[in-house]
Structure formats: C-alpha cells, structure tokens
Amino acid sequence: PAMKTLADVETALETFHREKYMDEESLALLDAGIIWNFLSSPLGRRMSAAQSKGLLYKEQQFVIGIPAREMEVCDSGELVLIQGIIDAYMEEGDGLVLIDYKTDHVVKGHESLLTERYGIQLEYYKRALELREETISHRRWLHSNAEVGLHMPKGQTYVMEQLRGYGLDPHPCGHGVIAELGQEGGRTILLRADMDALPMPEESGESFSCPTGTEAHTCGHDFHAAMLLTAAKILKENESMLSGRVRFMFQPAEETFEGAKDMLANGVL
C-alpha cells in the first residue's frame, strides 16, 4: 500500500520484522524518518505515482558490451562485458527516468560531485535501458502485426526498414530477409530468428495484441525477431572490431518448415 504518513512507514517496518523479512539488527539500522523524507520528496512522489500506474520498474538486470577504450582501460576496441542491476526506472511523459540509489553524503550545494563520481556508470545504464526499450518496441510492433506462414509483407518491410536505419543493407531472400556486416578474411557466422505467428485468435488482453482475431504470436517468434534486430544494431555499432562476418536471417514459416526451405532455395547460405 502507498505510504501516506511517517506512521505508515513505521508500521510497514514493524510488519517486515514481524513477518521475518528482516531481523532485529537490520531493523535497528533503518530510520523511518529518513525513509519518509525520501518518500515525501518530489522524486519519491513521482515514483509513487508511477508505481500506482504500473510504470515503475525495480532491480532490472542487464549485460552490455563497452569498448575498452571508452572505459579508458586500454587503447583497444575489444568489448568489455559489464553486468549489473539498475536500481529503478520509471516511464514518465515521453521518456524514461533512471534512478540509482547512493549512500554518499554530500554537502548541500555540492550535489554535482555525485554526477562526477557516477556519470559514466549512469551512461552505461542509460545505454542498456535504451536497448531494452528499443527491443520491447520491436517486439510489440511485431506482436500486434502478427502474420502467419510464408507471406509476411508487413513483417518483411518492418525488419528491412529497421536494418537500414542501423546502417545495414538488407534484402529479401525468398519471403524472408537477410543482411550482413563485418570484415572480410574471417569466418561467417549466421544468426537466425523466426518471425511468423500462429493461426489462432489472441486472448491476452494486452494493449498491443493482434486485432485480427485470426493470428497471434503465442510461440515467441516476435521476441526472437526483436532480439535479432537489437543484436544487429549492437554489432553494426562495433563492426570494426569483428574479425569475420555476421549474416542475419529473419525467417518466415518456421511453424510449417516451409520458411527454411524457401530461404535455402533462395541462397541464404
């Protein structure tokens, strides 16, 4: 429930202790007054409003690759893998608000010290969130525009438009889509995603559900295609670091096996 007073916070802490979510020692370390000061602050109220609308997300895991030279580790484009947890973020207006909790104590008027200390970290978090939200956007478009079988004109057009926007040169391969990037002289790796739906009505009730009543993404192919689009974007941004080539294959009609046959016949390999 929403915390409307300091007494609500004290009651909640007592409940956590009574129900054994925290022990006596942990409870003693918490100051209900400090918690209430945060909850009643402008940011706290914004977070509470977002939570009431289902727009506050907490403890989101992420993995992202950052070129070593960006981290000032060495003068190399080799990717350094960073794994972490974003404390919280919320949807607000036309964008996202990233929230990272810190325990540093700074004198009032010197808050810019926090930006100096953690600015780079937040940039990494921002990049991870951007990719996450872009992937979700792709998935929801594909989900609401579900198509069955070999003939997927909307999906094929959408995938090609996105790949062109990332700087690739996609083209049709049968009824599917292929694109390629990288450097000559090495091996070529194929990354594949299916993108067809099933011939059935959708009953999810989601705002982005397919409206036709005859197609539905109930087998996850919308996820697969969305993730491959994001992978293509990341690899294009780091193309100079590759020692070979990557080919992307977006396949229709996986459910009937006809999509693979169609793309093989049209030279995907």
Short mmCIF file of C-alpha atoms in Angstrom, two decimals, residues 10 110 133 142 175 241 243 259:
data_model
loop_
_atom_site.label_atom_id
_atom_site.label_comp_id
_atom_site.label_asym_id
_atom_site.label_seq_id
_atom_site.Cartn_x
_atom_site.Cartn_y
_atom_site.Cartn_z
CA GLU A 10 6.91 2.72 10.89
CA HIS A 110 27.77 20.28 -3.94
CA GLU A 133 13.18 -0.30 -24.60
CA LEU A 142 5.67 -7.46 -34.46
CA HIS A 175 9.94 -14.50 -48.34
CA MET A 241 36.05 -4.89 -34.02
CA SER A 243 37.42 -10.36 -37.44
CA GLY A 259 10.42 -20.86 -44.39
#
